[in-house]
PDB file of C-alpha atoms in Angstrom:
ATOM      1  CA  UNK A 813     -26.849 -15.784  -5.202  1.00 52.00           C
ATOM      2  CA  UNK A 814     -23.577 -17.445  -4.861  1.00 84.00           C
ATOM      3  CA  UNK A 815     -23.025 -19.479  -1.725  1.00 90.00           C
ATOM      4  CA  UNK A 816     -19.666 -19.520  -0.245  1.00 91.00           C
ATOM      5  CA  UNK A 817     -17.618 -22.157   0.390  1.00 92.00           C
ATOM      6  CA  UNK A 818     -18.036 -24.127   3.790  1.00 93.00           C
ATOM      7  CA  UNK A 819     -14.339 -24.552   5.478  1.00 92.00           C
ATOM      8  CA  UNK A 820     -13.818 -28.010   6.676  1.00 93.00           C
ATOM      9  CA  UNK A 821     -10.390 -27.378   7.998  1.00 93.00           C
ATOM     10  CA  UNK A 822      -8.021 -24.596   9.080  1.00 91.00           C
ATOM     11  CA  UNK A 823      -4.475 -25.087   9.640  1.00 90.00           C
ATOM     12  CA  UNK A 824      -1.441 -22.884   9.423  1.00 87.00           C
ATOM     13  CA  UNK A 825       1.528 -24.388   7.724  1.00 80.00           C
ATOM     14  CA  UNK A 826       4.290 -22.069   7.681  1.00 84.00           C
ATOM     15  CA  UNK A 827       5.414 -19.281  10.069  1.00 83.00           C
ATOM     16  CA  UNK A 828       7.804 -16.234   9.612  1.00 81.00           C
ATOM     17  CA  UNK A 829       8.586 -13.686  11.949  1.00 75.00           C
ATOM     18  CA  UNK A 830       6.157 -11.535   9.167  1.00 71.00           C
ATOM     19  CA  UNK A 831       4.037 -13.700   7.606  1.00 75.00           C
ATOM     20  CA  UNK A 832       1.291 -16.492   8.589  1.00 83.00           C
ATOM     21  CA  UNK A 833       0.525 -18.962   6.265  1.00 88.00           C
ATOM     22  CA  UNK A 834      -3.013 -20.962   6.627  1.00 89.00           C
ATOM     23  CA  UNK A 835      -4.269 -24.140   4.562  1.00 91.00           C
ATOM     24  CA  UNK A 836      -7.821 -24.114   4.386  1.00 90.00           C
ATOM     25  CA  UNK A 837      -9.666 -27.111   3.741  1.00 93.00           C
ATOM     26  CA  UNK A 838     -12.984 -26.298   1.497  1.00 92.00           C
ATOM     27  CA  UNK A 839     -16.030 -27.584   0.301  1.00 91.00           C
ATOM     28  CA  UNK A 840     -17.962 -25.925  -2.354  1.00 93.00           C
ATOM     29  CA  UNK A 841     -21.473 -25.656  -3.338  1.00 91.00           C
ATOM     30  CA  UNK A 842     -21.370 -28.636  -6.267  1.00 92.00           C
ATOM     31  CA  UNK A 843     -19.484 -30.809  -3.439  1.00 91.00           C
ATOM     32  CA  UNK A 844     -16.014 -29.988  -4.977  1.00 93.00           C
ATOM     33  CA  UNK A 845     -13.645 -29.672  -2.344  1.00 95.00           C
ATOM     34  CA  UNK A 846     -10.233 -27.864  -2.374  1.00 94.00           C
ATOM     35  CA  UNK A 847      -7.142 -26.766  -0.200  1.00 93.00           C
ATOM     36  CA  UNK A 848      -6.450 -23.332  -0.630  1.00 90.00           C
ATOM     37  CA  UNK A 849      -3.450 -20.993   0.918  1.00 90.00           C
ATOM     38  CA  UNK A 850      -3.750 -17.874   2.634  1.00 88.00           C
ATOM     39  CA  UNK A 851      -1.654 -15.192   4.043  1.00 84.00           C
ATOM     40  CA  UNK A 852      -3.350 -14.378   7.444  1.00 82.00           C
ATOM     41  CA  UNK A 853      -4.288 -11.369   8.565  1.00 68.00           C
ATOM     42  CA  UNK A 854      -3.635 -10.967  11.731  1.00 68.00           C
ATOM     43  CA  UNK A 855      -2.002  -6.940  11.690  1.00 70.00           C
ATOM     44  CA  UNK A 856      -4.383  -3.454  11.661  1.00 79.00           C
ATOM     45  CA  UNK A 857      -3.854  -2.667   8.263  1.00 88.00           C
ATOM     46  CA  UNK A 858      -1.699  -0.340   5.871  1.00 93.00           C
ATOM     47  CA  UNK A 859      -1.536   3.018   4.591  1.00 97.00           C
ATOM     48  CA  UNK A 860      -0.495   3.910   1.306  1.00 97.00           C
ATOM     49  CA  UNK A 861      -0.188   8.075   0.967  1.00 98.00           C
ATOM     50  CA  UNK A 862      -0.163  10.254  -2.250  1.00 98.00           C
ATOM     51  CA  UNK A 863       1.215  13.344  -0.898  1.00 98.00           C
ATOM     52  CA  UNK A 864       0.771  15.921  -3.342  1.00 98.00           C
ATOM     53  CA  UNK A 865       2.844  19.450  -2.701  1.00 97.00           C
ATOM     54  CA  UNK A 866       2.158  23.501  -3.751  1.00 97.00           C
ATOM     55  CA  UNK A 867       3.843  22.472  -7.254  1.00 97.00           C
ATOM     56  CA  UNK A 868       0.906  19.631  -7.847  1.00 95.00           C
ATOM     57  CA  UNK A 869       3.899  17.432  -7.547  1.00 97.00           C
ATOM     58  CA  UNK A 870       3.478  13.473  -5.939  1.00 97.00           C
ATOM     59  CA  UNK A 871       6.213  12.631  -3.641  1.00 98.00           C
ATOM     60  CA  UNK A 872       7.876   9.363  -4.840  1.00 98.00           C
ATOM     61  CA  UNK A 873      10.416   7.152  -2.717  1.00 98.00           C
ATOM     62  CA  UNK A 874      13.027   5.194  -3.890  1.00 97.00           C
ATOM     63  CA  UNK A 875      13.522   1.978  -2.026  1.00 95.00           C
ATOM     64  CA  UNK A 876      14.910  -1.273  -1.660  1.00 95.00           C
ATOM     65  CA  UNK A 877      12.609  -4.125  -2.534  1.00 93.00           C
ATOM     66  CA  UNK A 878      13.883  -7.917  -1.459  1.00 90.00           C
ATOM     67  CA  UNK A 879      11.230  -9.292  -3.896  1.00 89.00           C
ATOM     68  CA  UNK A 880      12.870  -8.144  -6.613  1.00 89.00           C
ATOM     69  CA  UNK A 881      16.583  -7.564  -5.403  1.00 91.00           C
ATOM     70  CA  UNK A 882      16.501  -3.987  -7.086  1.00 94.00           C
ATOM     71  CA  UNK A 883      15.414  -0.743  -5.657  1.00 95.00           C
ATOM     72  CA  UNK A 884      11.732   0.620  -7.102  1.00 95.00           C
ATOM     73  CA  UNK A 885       9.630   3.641  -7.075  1.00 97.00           C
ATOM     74  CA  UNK A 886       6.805   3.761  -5.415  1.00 97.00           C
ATOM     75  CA  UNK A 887       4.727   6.147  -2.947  1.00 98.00           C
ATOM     76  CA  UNK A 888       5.281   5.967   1.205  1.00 98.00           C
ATOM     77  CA  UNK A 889       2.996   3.446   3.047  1.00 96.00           C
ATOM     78  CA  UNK A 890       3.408   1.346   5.784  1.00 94.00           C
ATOM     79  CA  UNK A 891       1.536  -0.875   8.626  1.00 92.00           C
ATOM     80  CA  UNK A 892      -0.857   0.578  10.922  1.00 93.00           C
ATOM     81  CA  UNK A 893       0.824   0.464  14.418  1.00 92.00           C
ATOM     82  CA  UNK A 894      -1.540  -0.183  17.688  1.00 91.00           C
ATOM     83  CA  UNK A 895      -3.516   2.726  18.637  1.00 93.00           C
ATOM     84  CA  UNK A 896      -3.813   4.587  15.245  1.00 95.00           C
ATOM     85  CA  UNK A 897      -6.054   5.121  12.547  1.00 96.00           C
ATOM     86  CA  UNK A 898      -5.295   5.522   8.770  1.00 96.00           C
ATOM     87  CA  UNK A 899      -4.594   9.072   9.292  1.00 98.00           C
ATOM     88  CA  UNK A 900      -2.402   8.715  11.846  1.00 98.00           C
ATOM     89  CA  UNK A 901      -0.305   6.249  10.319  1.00 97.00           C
ATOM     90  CA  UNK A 902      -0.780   7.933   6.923  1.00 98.00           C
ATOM     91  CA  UNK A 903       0.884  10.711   8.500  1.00 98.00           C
ATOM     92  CA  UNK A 904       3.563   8.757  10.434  1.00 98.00           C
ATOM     93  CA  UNK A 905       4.918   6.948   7.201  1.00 98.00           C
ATOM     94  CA  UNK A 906       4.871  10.438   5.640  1.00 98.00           C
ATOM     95  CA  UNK A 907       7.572  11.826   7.448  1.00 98.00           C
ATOM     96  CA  UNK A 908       9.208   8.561   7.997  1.00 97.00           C
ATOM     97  CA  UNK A 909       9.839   7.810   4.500  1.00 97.00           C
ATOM     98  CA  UNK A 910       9.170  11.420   2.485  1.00 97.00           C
ATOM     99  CA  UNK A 911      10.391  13.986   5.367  1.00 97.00           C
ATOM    100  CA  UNK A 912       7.151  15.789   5.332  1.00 98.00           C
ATOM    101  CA  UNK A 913       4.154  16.113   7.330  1.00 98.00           C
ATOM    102  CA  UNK A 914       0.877  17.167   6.339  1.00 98.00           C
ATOM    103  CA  UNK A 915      -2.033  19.496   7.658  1.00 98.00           C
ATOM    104  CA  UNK A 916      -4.784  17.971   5.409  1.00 98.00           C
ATOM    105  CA  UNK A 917      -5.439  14.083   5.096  1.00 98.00           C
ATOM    106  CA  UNK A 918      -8.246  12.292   3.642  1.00 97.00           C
ATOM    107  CA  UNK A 919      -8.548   9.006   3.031  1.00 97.00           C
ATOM    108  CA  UNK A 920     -10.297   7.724  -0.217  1.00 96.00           C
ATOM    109  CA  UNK A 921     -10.482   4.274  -1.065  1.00 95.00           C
ATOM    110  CA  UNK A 922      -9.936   0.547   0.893  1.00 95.00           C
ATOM    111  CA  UNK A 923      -8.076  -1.489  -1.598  1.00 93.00           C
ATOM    112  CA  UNK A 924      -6.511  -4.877  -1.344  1.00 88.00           C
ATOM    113  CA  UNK A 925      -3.571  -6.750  -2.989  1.00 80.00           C
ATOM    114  CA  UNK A 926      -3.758 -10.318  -3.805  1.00 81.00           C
ATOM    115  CA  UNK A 927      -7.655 -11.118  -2.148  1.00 85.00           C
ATOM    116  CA  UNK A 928      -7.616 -14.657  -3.350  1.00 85.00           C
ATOM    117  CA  UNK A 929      -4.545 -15.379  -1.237  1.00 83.00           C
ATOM    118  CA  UNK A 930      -4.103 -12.761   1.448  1.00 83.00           C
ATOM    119  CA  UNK A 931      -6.760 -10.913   3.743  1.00 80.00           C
ATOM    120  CA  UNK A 932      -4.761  -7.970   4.005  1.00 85.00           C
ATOM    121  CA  UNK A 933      -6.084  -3.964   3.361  1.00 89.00           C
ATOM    122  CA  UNK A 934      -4.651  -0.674   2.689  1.00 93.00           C
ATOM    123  CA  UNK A 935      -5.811   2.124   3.346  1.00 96.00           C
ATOM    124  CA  UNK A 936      -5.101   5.252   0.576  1.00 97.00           C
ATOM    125  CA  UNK A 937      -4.307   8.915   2.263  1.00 98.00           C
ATOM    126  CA  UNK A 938      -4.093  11.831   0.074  1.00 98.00           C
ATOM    127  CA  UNK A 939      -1.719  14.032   2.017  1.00 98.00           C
ATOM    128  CA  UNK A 940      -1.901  17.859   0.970  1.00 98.00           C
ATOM    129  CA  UNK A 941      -0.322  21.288   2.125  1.00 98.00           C
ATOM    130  CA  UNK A 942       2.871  19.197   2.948  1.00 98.00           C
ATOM    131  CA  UNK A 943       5.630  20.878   5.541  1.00 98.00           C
ATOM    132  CA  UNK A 944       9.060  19.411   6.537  1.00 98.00           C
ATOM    133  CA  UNK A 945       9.394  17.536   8.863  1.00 97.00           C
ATOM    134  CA  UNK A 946      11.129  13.841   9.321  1.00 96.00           C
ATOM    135  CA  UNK A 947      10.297  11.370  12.415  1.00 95.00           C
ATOM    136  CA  UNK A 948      12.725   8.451  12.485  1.00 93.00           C
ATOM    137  CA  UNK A 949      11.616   5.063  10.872  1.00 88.00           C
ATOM    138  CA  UNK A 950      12.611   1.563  10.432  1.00 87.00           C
ATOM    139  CA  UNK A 951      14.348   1.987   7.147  1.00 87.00           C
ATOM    140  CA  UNK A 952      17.928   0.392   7.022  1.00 88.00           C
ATOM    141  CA  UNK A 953      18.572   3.919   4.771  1.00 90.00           C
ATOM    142  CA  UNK A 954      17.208   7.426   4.119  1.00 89.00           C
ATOM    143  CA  UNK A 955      15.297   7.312   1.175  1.00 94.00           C
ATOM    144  CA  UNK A 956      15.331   9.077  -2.081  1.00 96.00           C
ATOM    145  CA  UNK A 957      12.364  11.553  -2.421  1.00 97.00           C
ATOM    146  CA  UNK A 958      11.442  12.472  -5.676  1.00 97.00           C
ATOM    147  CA  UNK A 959       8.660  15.073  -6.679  1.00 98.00           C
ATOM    148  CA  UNK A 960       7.363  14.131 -10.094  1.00 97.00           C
ATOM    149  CA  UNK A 961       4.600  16.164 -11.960  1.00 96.00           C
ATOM    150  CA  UNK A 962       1.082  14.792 -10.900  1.00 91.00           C
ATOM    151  CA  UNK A 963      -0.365  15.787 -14.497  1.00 91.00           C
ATOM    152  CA  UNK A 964       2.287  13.183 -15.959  1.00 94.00           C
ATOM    153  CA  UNK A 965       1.492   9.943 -14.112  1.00 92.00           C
ATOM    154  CA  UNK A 966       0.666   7.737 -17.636  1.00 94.00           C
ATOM    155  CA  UNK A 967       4.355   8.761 -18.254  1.00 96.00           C
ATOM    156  CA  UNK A 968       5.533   7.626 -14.435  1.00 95.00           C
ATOM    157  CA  UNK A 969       3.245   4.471 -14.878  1.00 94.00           C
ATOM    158  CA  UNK A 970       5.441   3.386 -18.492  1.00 95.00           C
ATOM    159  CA  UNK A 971       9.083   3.447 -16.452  1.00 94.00           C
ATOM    160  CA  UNK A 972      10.179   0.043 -15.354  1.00 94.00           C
ATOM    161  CA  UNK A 973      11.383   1.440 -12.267  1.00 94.00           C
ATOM    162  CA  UNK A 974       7.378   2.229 -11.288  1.00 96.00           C
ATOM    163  CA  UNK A 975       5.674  -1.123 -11.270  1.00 95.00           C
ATOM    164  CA  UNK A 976       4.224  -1.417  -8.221  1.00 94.00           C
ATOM    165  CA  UNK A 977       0.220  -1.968  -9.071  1.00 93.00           C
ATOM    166  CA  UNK A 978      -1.229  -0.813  -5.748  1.00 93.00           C
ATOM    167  CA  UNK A 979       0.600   2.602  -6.558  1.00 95.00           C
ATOM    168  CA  UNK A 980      -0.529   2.809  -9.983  1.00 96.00           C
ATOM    169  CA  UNK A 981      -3.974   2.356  -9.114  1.00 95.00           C
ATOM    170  CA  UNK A 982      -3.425   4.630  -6.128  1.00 96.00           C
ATOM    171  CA  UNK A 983      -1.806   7.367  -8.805  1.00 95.00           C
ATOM    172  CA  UNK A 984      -5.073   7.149 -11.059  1.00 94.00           C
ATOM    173  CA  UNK A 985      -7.317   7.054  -7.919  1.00 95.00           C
ATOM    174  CA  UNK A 986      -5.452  10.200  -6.354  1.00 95.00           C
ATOM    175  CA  UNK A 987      -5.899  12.069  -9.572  1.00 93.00           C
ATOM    176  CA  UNK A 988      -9.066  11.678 -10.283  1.00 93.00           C
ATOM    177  CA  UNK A 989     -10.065  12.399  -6.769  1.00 95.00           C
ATOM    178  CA  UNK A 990      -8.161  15.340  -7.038  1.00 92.00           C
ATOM    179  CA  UNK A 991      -9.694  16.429 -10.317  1.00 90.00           C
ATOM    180  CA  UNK A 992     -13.361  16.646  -8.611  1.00 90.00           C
ATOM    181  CA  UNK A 993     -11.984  19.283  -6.054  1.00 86.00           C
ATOM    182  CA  UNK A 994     -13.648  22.343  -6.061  1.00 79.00           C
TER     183      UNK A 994
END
């Protein structure tokens, strides 16, 4: 059995009104020691949501992403805010970012980004037997909603404008989950 690293030293070395960043000072097993940099995680979470209409359609949104100075497609999600659950939230986003609401959420898989320097989770919703309905958000813009075919994802997953790999996975996760419905 691996044993984990014994941290000498925390210290955080950088703070943004979003982001935390901690040095850790470790010592390994052999005696190596290294300084590693973390994200913290100090928030309740995410939701990503594959909302999935009557047409077996996934409801894409087309946003502005600073990282890359270009807008992207990708599916709603969001930070859990105090007092909800991944439901709630998964919910919330929904009509924040897609204009729909849903009667039937289940969440089906934890997943994380970058583990080796952030703490961070998300949690994945499938949202089904969708209704309108739009809550305000914190979006600078409305965004573009796009219904794309759920039975076409490997197509959805070759444009440049889809690149996101927490969605991808989350597309391939969705579907399969879907696919062992009765």
């Amino acid at each position: 059995m691996t044993t984990k690293p014994q941290i000498l030293k925390i210290s955080q070395s950088e703070k943004s009104r979003l982001f935390s960043v901690e040095r850790l000072d470790l010592k390994f097993s052999n005696g190596a020691t290294r300084q590693f940099e973390r994200l913290t995680n100090k928030g309740r979470g995410a939701v990503m949501v594959v909302a999935v209409n009557e047409n077996n359609e996934v409801l894409l949104i087309r946003e502005y992403a600073a990282g890359f100075e270009d807008y992207v497609l990708t599916l709603p999600k969001g930070v859990i805010d105090p007092g909800e659950d991944a439901i709630i939230a998964a919910n919330r986003e929904l009509q924040e970012e897609a204009g729909y609401a849903a009667n039937r959420l289940t969440p089906i898989k934890r997943m994380s980004a970058a583990p080796n320097y952030m703490g961070h989770m998300l949690d994945l919703v499938i949202a089904q037997d969708l209704y309108p309905n739009r809550l305000e958000g914190d979006e600078p813009e409305q965004l573009e909603v796009i219904p794309f075919p759920l039975e076409h994802i490997e197509e959805l997953v070759q444009q440049d404008e889809f690149h996101e790999g927490r969605a991808i996975a989350a597309l391939y996760l969705a579907k399969q989950w879907l696919n062992n419905q009765p």
